Amino acid sequence: MSSTVQAAVPVQVHRTRLVSGVIRSDLNYSTILPRDYYVDEKIFEKEFEKVFSTQWTYVGHVSQVARVGDYFLDNIAGESIVVVRESADRISAFHNVCRHRGHHLCSSESGNVRRLTCPYHFWSYGLDGNLLNVPGSKDGANFDYNDWPLKRVNLEVFHGFIFACLSEQPPASLVEKFSAVSADLETVKTESLKEVGRESYEIHANWKTLLENYLECYHCQGSHPTLCQSMDLQAMFRGTDEWQEPYFTGKVPLRPGVKTVSMDGQLVSKPLGDLQKLDEVPEGFGTGFGIVPLLSRVLIHADHVVVHAMRPLDVGRVKWETRWYVGSDAVEGTDYRAANVAAVWSATNKEDAALCQGAYNGVRSRSFTPGPVDDSRESAIPAALRAYLELMQAD
Ligand code: FES
Ligand SMILES: [Fe+2]
């Protein structure tokens, strides 16, 4: 069904309907995409090139590569990449692919190395990706080492958060795209965080089903009792109206008297950055930013940070990962307990995983046709799907 991809598919639909015996011509609603977009392997294959490779994608935090030689692996758009601290002031990313016969250079998920050495024929590369040694072949004897560096992956460190993009022409800098939250990020010093929890879920659903679920809080009251204890639901409906751009900013709005997203609304770690200098954490403090359609979402509360990111695995399977961070100076057992920091989103993730799998069961039915989206509560969905279609149709 790849023909659907070629044609412009309207996400915005206009209809004239008979409502309570009266002809209404003013109805104007959106839908999600036609079913094929969620089940067709060929469309999924095209998404690797057009969507997953072309956006900035969250891969980690600078605290994971604090020392020169620290590295970690990730996988974006089906490609294994190595993120490594090259020097005190530079973090780089490379394809995890040896220039000789392609063997992966690193197999451990993280570590510290002086060189990146291939385990096959032991070619070794510097932390800057340059080829340094080829056993049995001096530089210039058979070929010039300079011609065979590791292939770089574009990388941007934004206030301590590391994003990668496979495209040789990545989108504009995140500094530009998220300038609206830069002052807040300065205040909370997001470069100085440490990871205190991580959860991954392999969810049996198309990745766009997860995306749509994340972008609306229509389902929250009925399905997320824990999250709704601290989140202001009505404000959240209004808040998602602002997520109309593929690179958007916005926070989790809190209920009156609530200081952070936690089980009881009270802080679960010491305040971040300059908030420690204040007598009291400002009521309702929060900020954040996100990227769609391939979702990366950073939520910053007064005392901790939550990051969600997705990795599509196949047309009906997606990895959803959440990481929790507190200030690097916070002490476990004194300032925070990791289980308390993670409690709300850990519960919410499980609820969302079940909802998305349930929804996808129906989307897979040949009887499924997309229903109307409630623009007063779900308006971020058609905006993200329009952004998706633009990427799919780009040259
Ligand atoms: S494949 Fe890496 S050294 Fe041969
Ligand atoms: Fe949800």
Short mmCIF file of N, CA, C and O in Angstrom, two decimals, residues 336-394:
data_model
loop_
_atom_site.label_atom_id
_atom_site.label_comp_id
_atom_site.label_asym_id
_atom_site.label_seq_id
_atom_site.Cartn_x
_atom_site.Cartn_y
_atom_site.Cartn_z
N TYR A 336 17.12 11.81 48.26
CA TYR A 336 16.15 11.15 47.37
C TYR A 336 16.22 9.63 47.53
O TYR A 336 17.21 9.09 48.04
N ARG A 337 15.14 9.00 47.13
CA ARG A 337 15.13 7.54 46.94
C ARG A 337 14.72 7.31 45.51
O ARG A 337 13.70 7.84 45.05
N ALA A 338 15.51 6.53 44.79
CA ALA A 338 15.29 6.37 43.35
C ALA A 338 13.86 5.89 43.06
O ALA A 338 13.22 6.35 42.09
N ALA A 339 13.35 4.99 43.87
CA ALA A 339 12.01 4.45 43.61
C ALA A 339 10.94 5.55 43.72
O ALA A 339 9.96 5.53 42.97
N ASN A 340 11.15 6.49 44.63
CA ASN A 340 10.18 7.59 44.77
C ASN A 340 10.25 8.55 43.58
O ASN A 340 9.22 9.07 43.13
N VAL A 341 11.46 8.79 43.09
CA VAL A 341 11.62 9.69 41.93
C VAL A 341 10.88 9.11 40.72
O VAL A 341 10.24 9.82 39.95
N ALA A 342 10.97 7.79 40.57
CA ALA A 342 10.43 7.13 39.37
C ALA A 342 8.96 6.73 39.50
O ALA A 342 8.35 6.34 38.51
N ALA A 343 8.40 6.84 40.70
CA ALA A 343 7.11 6.17 40.97
C ALA A 343 5.98 6.57 40.02
O ALA A 343 5.28 5.71 39.48
N VAL A 344 5.79 7.88 39.78
CA VAL A 344 4.62 8.30 39.01
C VAL A 344 4.71 7.83 37.55
O VAL A 344 3.77 7.21 37.02
N TRP A 345 5.86 8.09 36.92
CA TRP A 345 5.95 7.71 35.50
C TRP A 345 6.11 6.22 35.31
O TRP A 345 5.75 5.67 34.26
N SER A 346 6.64 5.54 36.33
CA SER A 346 6.72 4.09 36.23
C SER A 346 5.31 3.50 36.17
O SER A 346 5.01 2.63 35.35
N ALA A 347 4.42 4.02 37.01
CA ALA A 347 3.02 3.56 36.97
C ALA A 347 2.36 3.99 35.67
O ALA A 347 1.65 3.21 35.02
N THR A 348 2.62 5.24 35.26
CA THR A 348 1.97 5.78 34.06
C THR A 348 2.43 5.04 32.81
O THR A 348 1.63 4.76 31.90
N ASN A 349 3.72 4.71 32.74
CA ASN A 349 4.23 3.97 31.57
C ASN A 349 3.52 2.63 31.41
O ASN A 349 3.18 2.23 30.29
N LYS A 350 3.31 1.94 32.52
CA LYS A 350 2.65 0.63 32.43
C LYS A 350 1.22 0.80 31.95
O LYS A 350 0.71 0.00 31.14
N GLU A 351 0.57 1.85 32.44
CA GLU A 351 -0.82 2.10 31.99
C GLU A 351 -0.83 2.43 30.50
O GLU A 351 -1.66 1.94 29.74
N ASP A 352 0.12 3.29 30.07
CA ASP A 352 0.17 3.67 28.65
C ASP A 352 0.52 2.48 27.75
O ASP A 352 -0.01 2.36 26.64
N ALA A 353 1.42 1.62 28.22
CA ALA A 353 1.80 0.46 27.40
C ALA A 353 0.56 -0.40 27.13
O ALA A 353 0.34 -0.83 25.99
N ALA A 354 -0.23 -0.62 28.16
CA ALA A 354 -1.44 -1.43 27.98
C ALA A 354 -2.44 -0.73 27.06
O ALA A 354 -3.05 -1.36 26.18
N LEU A 355 -2.61 0.58 27.23
CA LEU A 355 -3.55 1.33 26.38
C LEU A 355 -3.12 1.29 24.91
O LEU A 355 -3.94 1.10 24.02
N CYS A 356 -1.82 1.48 24.68
CA CYS A 356 -1.34 1.52 23.30
C CYS A 356 -1.47 0.15 22.63
O CYS A 356 -1.84 0.06 21.45
N GLN A 357 -1.16 -0.89 23.38
CA GLN A 357 -1.31 -2.23 22.79
C GLN A 357 -2.78 -2.52 22.51
O GLN A 357 -3.12 -3.10 21.48
N GLY A 358 -3.65 -2.09 23.41
CA GLY A 358 -5.08 -2.28 23.20
C GLY A 358 -5.57 -1.52 21.98
O GLY A 358 -6.33 -2.04 21.16
N ALA A 359 -5.13 -0.27 21.85
CA ALA A 359 -5.55 0.53 20.69
C ALA A 359 -5.01 -0.08 19.40
O ALA A 359 -5.71 -0.16 18.39
N TYR A 360 -3.76 -0.54 19.46
CA TYR A 360 -3.16 -1.09 18.23
C TYR A 360 -3.85 -2.38 17.81
O TYR A 360 -3.95 -2.68 16.62
N ASN A 361 -4.34 -3.14 18.78
CA ASN A 361 -5.09 -4.34 18.41
C ASN A 361 -6.26 -3.97 17.51
O ASN A 361 -6.57 -4.66 16.55
N GLY A 362 -6.91 -2.84 17.81
CA GLY A 362 -8.03 -2.41 16.99
C GLY A 362 -7.59 -1.80 15.67
O GLY A 362 -8.20 -2.04 14.63
N VAL A 363 -6.50 -1.04 15.70
CA VAL A 363 -6.01 -0.41 14.46
C VAL A 363 -5.61 -1.50 13.45
O VAL A 363 -5.76 -1.34 12.25
N ARG A 364 -5.13 -2.63 13.94
CA ARG A 364 -4.73 -3.72 13.03
C ARG A 364 -5.94 -4.39 12.36
O ARG A 364 -5.79 -5.05 11.34
N SER A 365 -7.11 -4.22 12.95
CA SER A 365 -8.31 -4.82 12.36
C SER A 365 -8.56 -4.21 10.98
O SER A 365 -8.49 -2.99 10.82
N ARG A 366 -8.89 -5.06 10.02
CA ARG A 366 -9.17 -4.54 8.67
C ARG A 366 -10.42 -3.67 8.68
O ARG A 366 -10.68 -2.92 7.75
N SER A 367 -11.21 -3.75 9.74
CA SER A 367 -12.43 -2.93 9.83
C SER A 367 -12.11 -1.50 10.27
O SER A 367 -12.95 -0.62 10.19
N PHE A 368 -10.87 -1.25 10.71
CA PHE A 368 -10.58 0.05 11.33
C PHE A 368 -10.53 1.19 10.32
O PHE A 368 -9.87 1.09 9.29
N THR A 369 -11.25 2.25 10.64
CA THR A 369 -11.09 3.51 9.91
C THR A 369 -10.87 4.59 10.96
O THR A 369 -11.44 4.51 12.06
N PRO A 370 -10.04 5.58 10.67
CA PRO A 370 -9.70 6.56 11.71
C PRO A 370 -10.89 7.41 12.13
O PRO A 370 -11.64 7.89 11.29
N GLY A 371 -11.06 7.58 13.44
CA GLY A 371 -12.18 8.35 13.96
C GLY A 371 -11.80 9.79 14.19
O GLY A 371 -10.64 10.18 14.03
N PRO A 372 -12.79 10.62 14.56
CA PRO A 372 -12.52 12.05 14.76
C PRO A 372 -11.67 12.31 15.99
O PRO A 372 -11.84 11.66 17.01
N VAL A 373 -10.80 13.27 15.86
CA VAL A 373 -9.95 13.70 16.98
C VAL A 373 -10.60 14.91 17.63
O VAL A 373 -11.09 15.81 16.93
N ASP A 374 -10.64 14.95 18.96
CA ASP A 374 -11.26 16.06 19.68
C ASP A 374 -10.26 17.23 19.71
O ASP A 374 -9.26 17.19 20.42
N ASP A 375 -10.55 18.25 18.93
CA ASP A 375 -9.59 19.35 18.81
C ASP A 375 -9.43 20.16 20.09
O ASP A 375 -8.46 20.90 20.25
N SER A 376 -10.37 20.03 21.03
CA SER A 376 -10.22 20.77 22.28
C SER A 376 -9.28 20.03 23.24
O SER A 376 -8.85 20.58 24.24
N ARG A 377 -9.00 18.76 22.98
CA ARG A 377 -8.17 17.99 23.89
C ARG A 377 -7.05 17.23 23.21
O ARG A 377 -6.18 16.68 23.87
N GLU A 378 -7.10 17.12 21.89
CA GLU A 378 -6.14 16.26 21.19
C GLU A 378 -5.48 17.00 20.02
O GLU A 378 -5.02 16.36 19.08
N SER A 379 -5.44 18.32 20.09
CA SER A 379 -5.02 19.08 18.90
C SER A 379 -3.54 18.88 18.56
O SER A 379 -3.11 19.17 17.45
N ALA A 380 -2.77 18.38 19.52
CA ALA A 380 -1.35 18.15 19.21
C ALA A 380 -1.17 16.96 18.27
O ALA A 380 -0.14 16.85 17.61
N ILE A 381 -2.17 16.08 18.20
CA ILE A 381 -2.03 14.89 17.36
C ILE A 381 -2.02 15.26 15.88
O ILE A 381 -1.06 14.90 15.16
N PRO A 382 -3.05 15.95 15.35
CA PRO A 382 -2.97 16.28 13.93
C PRO A 382 -1.76 17.14 13.58
O PRO A 382 -1.19 16.99 12.48
N ALA A 383 -1.33 18.00 14.50
CA ALA A 383 -0.14 18.82 14.22
C ALA A 383 1.08 17.93 14.02
O ALA A 383 1.86 18.11 13.08
N ALA A 384 1.25 16.94 14.89
CA ALA A 384 2.40 16.04 14.79
C ALA A 384 2.29 15.17 13.54
O ALA A 384 3.31 14.88 12.88
N LEU A 385 1.08 14.74 13.21
CA LEU A 385 0.92 13.90 12.02
C LEU A 385 1.16 14.70 10.74
O LEU A 385 1.68 14.16 9.75
N ARG A 386 0.81 15.98 10.76
CA ARG A 386 1.14 16.82 9.60
C ARG A 386 2.66 16.94 9.45
O ARG A 386 3.20 16.87 8.35
N ALA A 387 3.34 17.12 10.58
CA ALA A 387 4.81 17.19 10.53
C ALA A 387 5.38 15.89 10.00
O ALA A 387 6.34 15.88 9.21
N TYR A 388 4.79 14.79 10.42
CA TYR A 388 5.22 13.46 9.94
C TYR A 388 5.05 13.36 8.42
O TYR A 388 5.96 12.93 7.70
N LEU A 389 3.89 13.77 7.92
CA LEU A 389 3.63 13.66 6.48
C LEU A 389 4.57 14.57 5.69
O LEU A 389 5.03 14.21 4.61
N GLU A 390 4.87 15.72 6.25
CA GLU A 390 5.83 16.61 5.56
C GLU A 390 7.19 15.93 5.42
O GLU A 390 7.83 16.00 4.38
N LEU A 391 7.63 15.27 6.48
CA LEU A 391 8.91 14.56 6.40
C LEU A 391 8.83 13.43 5.39
O LEU A 391 9.76 13.22 4.60
N MET A 392 7.74 12.70 5.42
CA MET A 392 7.61 11.55 4.50
C MET A 392 7.57 11.99 3.04
O MET A 392 7.98 11.25 2.15
N GLN A 393 7.07 13.19 2.81
CA GLN A 393 6.94 13.65 1.43
C GLN A 393 8.10 14.54 0.99
O GLN A 393 8.15 14.97 -0.15
N ALA A 394 9.03 14.81 1.93
CA ALA A 394 10.17 15.66 1.57
C ALA A 394 11.08 14.94 0.58
O ALA A 394 11.16 13.71 0.60
#
